[in-house]
Coordinates of C-alpha atoms in Angstrom, one line a residue:
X1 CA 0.0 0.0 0.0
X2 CA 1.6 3.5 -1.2
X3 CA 0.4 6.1 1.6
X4 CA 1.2 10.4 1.3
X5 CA 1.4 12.1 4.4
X6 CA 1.6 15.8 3.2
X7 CA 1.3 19.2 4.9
X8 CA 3.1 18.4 8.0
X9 CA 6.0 19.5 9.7
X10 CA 9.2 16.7 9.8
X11 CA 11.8 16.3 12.4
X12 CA 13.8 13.7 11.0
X13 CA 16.5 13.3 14.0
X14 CA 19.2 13.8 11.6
X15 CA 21.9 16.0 13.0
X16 CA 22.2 19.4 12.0
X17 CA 18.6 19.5 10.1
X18 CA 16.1 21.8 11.3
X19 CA 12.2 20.6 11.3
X20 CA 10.8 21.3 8.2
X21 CA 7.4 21.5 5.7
X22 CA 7.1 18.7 3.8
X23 CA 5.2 15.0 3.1
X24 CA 6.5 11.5 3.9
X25 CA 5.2 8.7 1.6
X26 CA 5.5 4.9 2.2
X27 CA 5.4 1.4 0.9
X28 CA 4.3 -1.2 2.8
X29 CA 6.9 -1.2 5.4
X30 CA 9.3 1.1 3.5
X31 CA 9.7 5.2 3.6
X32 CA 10.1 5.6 0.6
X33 CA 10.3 9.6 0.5
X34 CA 10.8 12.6 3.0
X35 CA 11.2 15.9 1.8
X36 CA 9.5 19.2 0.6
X37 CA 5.9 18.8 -1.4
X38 CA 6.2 17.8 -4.9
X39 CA 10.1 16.9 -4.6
X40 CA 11.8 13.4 -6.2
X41 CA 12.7 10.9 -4.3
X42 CA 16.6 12.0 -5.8
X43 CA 17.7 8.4 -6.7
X44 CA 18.3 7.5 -10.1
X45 CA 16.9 3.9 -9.4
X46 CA 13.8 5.2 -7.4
X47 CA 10.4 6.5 -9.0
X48 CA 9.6 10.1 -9.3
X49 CA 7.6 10.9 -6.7
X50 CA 5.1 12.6 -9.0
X51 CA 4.5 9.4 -10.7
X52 CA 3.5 6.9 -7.6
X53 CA -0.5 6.4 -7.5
X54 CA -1.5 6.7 -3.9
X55 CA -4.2 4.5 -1.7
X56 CA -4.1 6.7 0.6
X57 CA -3.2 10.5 1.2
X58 CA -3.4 11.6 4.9
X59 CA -3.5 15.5 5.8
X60 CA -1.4 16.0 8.6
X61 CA -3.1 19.2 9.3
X62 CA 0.5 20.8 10.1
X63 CA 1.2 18.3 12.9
X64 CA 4.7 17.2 13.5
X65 CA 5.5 14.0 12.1
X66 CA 8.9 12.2 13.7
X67 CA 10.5 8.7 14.4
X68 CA 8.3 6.5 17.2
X69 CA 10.0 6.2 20.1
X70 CA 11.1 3.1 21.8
X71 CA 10.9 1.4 24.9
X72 CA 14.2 -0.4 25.6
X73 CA 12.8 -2.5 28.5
X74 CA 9.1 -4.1 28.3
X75 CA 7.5 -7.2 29.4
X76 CA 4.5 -7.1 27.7
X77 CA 3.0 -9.9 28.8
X78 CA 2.5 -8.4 32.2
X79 CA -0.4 -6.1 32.1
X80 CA -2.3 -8.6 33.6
X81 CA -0.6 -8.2 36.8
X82 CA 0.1 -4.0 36.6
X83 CA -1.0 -2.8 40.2
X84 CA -1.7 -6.6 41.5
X85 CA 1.2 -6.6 44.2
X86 CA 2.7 -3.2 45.0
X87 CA 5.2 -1.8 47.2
X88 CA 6.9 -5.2 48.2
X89 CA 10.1 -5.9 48.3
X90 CA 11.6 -8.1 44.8
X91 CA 12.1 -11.3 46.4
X92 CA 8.4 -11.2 47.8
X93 CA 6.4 -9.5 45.4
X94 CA 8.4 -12.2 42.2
X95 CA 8.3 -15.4 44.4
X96 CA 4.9 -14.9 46.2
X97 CA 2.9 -12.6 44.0
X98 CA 4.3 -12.6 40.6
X99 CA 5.5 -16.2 39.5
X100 CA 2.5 -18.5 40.9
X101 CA 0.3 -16.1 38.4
X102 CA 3.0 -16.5 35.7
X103 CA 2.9 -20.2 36.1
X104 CA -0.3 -20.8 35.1
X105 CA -0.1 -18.2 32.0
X106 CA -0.8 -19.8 28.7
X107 CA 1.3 -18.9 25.4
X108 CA -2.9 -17.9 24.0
X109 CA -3.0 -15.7 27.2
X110 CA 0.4 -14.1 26.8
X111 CA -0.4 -13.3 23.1
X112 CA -4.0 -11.4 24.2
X113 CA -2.1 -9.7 27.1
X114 CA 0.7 -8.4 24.7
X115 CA -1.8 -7.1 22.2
X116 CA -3.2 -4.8 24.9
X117 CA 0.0 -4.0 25.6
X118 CA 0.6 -2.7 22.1
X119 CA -2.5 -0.9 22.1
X120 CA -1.0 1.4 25.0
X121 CA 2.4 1.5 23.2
X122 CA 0.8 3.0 20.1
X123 CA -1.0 5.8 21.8
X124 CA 1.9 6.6 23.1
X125 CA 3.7 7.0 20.0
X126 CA 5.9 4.2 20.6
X127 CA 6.6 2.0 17.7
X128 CA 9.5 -0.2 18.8
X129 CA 9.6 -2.3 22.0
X130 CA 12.8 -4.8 23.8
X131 CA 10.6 -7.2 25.3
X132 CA 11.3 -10.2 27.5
X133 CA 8.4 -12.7 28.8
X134 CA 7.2 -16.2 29.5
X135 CA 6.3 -17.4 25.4
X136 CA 8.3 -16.2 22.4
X137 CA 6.4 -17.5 19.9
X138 CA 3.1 -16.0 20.9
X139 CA 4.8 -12.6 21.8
X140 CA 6.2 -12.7 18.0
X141 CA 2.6 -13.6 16.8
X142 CA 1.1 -10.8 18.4
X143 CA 3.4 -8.1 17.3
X144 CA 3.2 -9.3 14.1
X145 CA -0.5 -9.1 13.8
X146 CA -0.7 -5.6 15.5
X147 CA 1.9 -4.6 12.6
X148 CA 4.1 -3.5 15.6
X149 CA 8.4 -3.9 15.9
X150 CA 9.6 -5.7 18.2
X151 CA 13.1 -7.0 19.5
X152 CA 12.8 -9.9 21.8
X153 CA 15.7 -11.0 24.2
X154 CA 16.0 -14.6 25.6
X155 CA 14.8 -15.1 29.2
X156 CA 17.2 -18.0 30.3
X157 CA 17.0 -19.1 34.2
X158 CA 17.2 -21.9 36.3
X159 CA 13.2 -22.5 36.4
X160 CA 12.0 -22.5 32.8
X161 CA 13.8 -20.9 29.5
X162 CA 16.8 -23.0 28.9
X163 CA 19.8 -22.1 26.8
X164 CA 19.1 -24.3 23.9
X165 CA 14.9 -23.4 23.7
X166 CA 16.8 -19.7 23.5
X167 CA 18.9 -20.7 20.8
X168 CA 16.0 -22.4 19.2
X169 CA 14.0 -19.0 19.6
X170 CA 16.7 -17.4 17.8
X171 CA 16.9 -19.6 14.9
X172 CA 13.2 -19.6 14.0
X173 CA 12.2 -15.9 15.1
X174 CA 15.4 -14.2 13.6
X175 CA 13.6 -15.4 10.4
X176 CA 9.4 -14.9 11.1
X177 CA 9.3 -11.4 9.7
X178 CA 10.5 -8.2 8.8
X179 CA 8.9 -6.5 12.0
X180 CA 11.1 -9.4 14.2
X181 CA 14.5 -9.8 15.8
X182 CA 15.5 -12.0 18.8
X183 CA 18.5 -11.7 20.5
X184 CA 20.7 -13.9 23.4
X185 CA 20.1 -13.0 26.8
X186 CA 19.2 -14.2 30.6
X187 CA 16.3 -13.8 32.6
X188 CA 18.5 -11.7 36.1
X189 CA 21.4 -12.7 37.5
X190 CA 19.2 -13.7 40.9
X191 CA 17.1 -16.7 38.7
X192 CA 20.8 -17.7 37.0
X193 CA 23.2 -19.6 38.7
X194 CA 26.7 -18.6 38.1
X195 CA 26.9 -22.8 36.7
X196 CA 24.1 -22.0 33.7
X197 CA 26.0 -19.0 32.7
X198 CA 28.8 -20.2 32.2
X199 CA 27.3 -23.8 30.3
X200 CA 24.9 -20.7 27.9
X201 CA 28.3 -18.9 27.4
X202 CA 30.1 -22.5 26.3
X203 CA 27.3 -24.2 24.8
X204 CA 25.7 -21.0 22.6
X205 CA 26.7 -20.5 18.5
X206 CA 29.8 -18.5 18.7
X207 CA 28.5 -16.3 15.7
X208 CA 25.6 -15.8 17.6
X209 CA 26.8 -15.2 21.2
X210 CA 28.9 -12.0 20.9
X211 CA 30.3 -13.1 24.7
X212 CA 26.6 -11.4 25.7
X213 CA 26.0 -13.5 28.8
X214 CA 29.8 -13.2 30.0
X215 CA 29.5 -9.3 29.3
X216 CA 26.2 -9.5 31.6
X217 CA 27.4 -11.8 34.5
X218 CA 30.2 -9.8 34.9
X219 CA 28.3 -6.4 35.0
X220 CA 25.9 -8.2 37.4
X221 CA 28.8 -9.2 39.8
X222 CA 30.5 -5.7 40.0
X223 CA 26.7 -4.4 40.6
X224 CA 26.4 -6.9 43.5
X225 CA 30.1 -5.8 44.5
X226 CA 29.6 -2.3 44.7
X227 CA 26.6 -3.2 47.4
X228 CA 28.1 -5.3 49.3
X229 CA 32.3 -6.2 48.9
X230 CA 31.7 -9.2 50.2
X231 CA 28.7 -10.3 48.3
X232 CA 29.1 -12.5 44.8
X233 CA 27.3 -14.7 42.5
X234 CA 28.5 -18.1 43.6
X235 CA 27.7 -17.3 47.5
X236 CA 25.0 -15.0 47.8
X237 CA 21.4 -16.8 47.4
X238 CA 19.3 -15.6 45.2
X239 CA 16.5 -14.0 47.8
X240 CA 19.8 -11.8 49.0
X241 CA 20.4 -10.9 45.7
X242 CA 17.1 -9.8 44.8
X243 CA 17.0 -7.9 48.2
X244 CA 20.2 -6.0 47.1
X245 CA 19.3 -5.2 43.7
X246 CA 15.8 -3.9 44.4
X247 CA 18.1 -1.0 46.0
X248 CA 19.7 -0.1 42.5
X249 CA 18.8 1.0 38.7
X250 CA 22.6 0.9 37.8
X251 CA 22.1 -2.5 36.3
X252 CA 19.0 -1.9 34.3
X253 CA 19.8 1.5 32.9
X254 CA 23.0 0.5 31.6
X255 CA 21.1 -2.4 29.7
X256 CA 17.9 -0.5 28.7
X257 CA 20.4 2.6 27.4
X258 CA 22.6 -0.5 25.4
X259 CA 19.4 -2.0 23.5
X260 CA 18.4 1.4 22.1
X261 CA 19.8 1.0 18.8
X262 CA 18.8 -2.9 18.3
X263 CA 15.3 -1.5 17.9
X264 CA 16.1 0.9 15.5

């Protein structure tokens, strides 16, 4: 479908250019043009913008039309539970709250809960997501069918996802559609034992690995570290560590500020 959006002002986020007065038109999932009203596209392979037949022409009304944002650190799945069990501390409110509910989560209700989910991250103007939850599969299906991108990361732990249904995931969801990526990853460093880390690090595709879970078990140790100088991995259990690491963002801003370009 060939779409014209036309009298609106463009911020394009390209450094060093102003907003502007112009149109945007698309193709299917493609821009295909963004500049003033009645320009060429400016490619010699590409079609003169004059010549394209449009389904649909949209009057932007002289509204500003930009890049969707994106939210580097969503689990979708989990508007079920939004205001079920607050102001607990993170060993209580996962083990006793949040996990008996997740256990009897089905991929069908995970793929309903998602959709909702996208809803809210449309009319927000947010058109890229890194997600993590309970079914890969059905998380994929529902962003495809909301026509919504999405950049899944894998949820090893001791409990559930193990390393080779994440490298499974990556195989077959690395390839599902245009609006899909999936990427290597584990759950939190309180549901991995320092033993599964290091078998996902040994064990995972070498092309596909990039050292990601070494990276992160490192980054969760010096977070632990910095708490507590005795505290570690291998000898702190996870309801300590969960304890500890309910008093810090460090962690999860350095990873949610690191995925910002994988949903680009």
């Amino acid at each position: 479908m060939n779409i014209r959006f036309y009298n609106a002002k463009i911020l394009t986020m390209e450094e060093n250019r102003d907003i502007f007065e112009g149109e945007i038109h698309t193709q299917d999932e493609k821009i295909l043009y963004v500049g003033p009203a009645g320009g060429t596209i400016g490619h010699p392979d590409s079609p003169d913008v004059k010549g394209i037949t449009f389904d649909r022409e949209i009057d932007c009304k002289g509204n500003l039309l930009m890049p969707g944002f994106k939210d580097a650190h969503t689990h979708s799945g989990m508007t079920l539970l939004r205001s079920y069990a607050d102001d607990l501390p993170l060993s209580e409110w996962l083990n006793n709250r949040i996990f008996p509910v997740e256990a009897k989560m089905t991929a069908e209700d995970v793929y309903e809960l998602s959709k909702l989910a996208i809803l809210e991250y449309l009319t927000s103007g947010i058109t890229g997501v890194f997600d993590m939850y309970l079914t890969p599969e059905s998380i994929a299906d529902a962003f495809d069918d909301m026509g919504m991108r999405c950049v899944q990361v894998g949820g090893v732990n001791n409990f559930s996802q193990s390393p080779e249904l994440v490298e499974e995931m990556y195989q077959k969801l690395n390839k599902k559609s245009p609006l899909q990526s999936y990427i290597l990853g584990f759950h939190a460093e309180y549901t991995c034992s320092r033993e599964l880390l290091a078998d996902s690090d040994a064990d995972t595709d070498p092309d596909v690995s990039a050292d990601a879970l070494r990276l992160a078990d490192s980054a969760a140790a010096d977070s632990l570290a910095a708490l507590d100088p005795s505290a570690s991995l291998a000898d702190t259990d996870a309801e300590n560590a969960a304890d500890s690491l309910a008093e810090t963002d460090n962690l999860t801003d350095s990873a949610d500020s690191a995925t910002l370009s994988a949903i680009s």
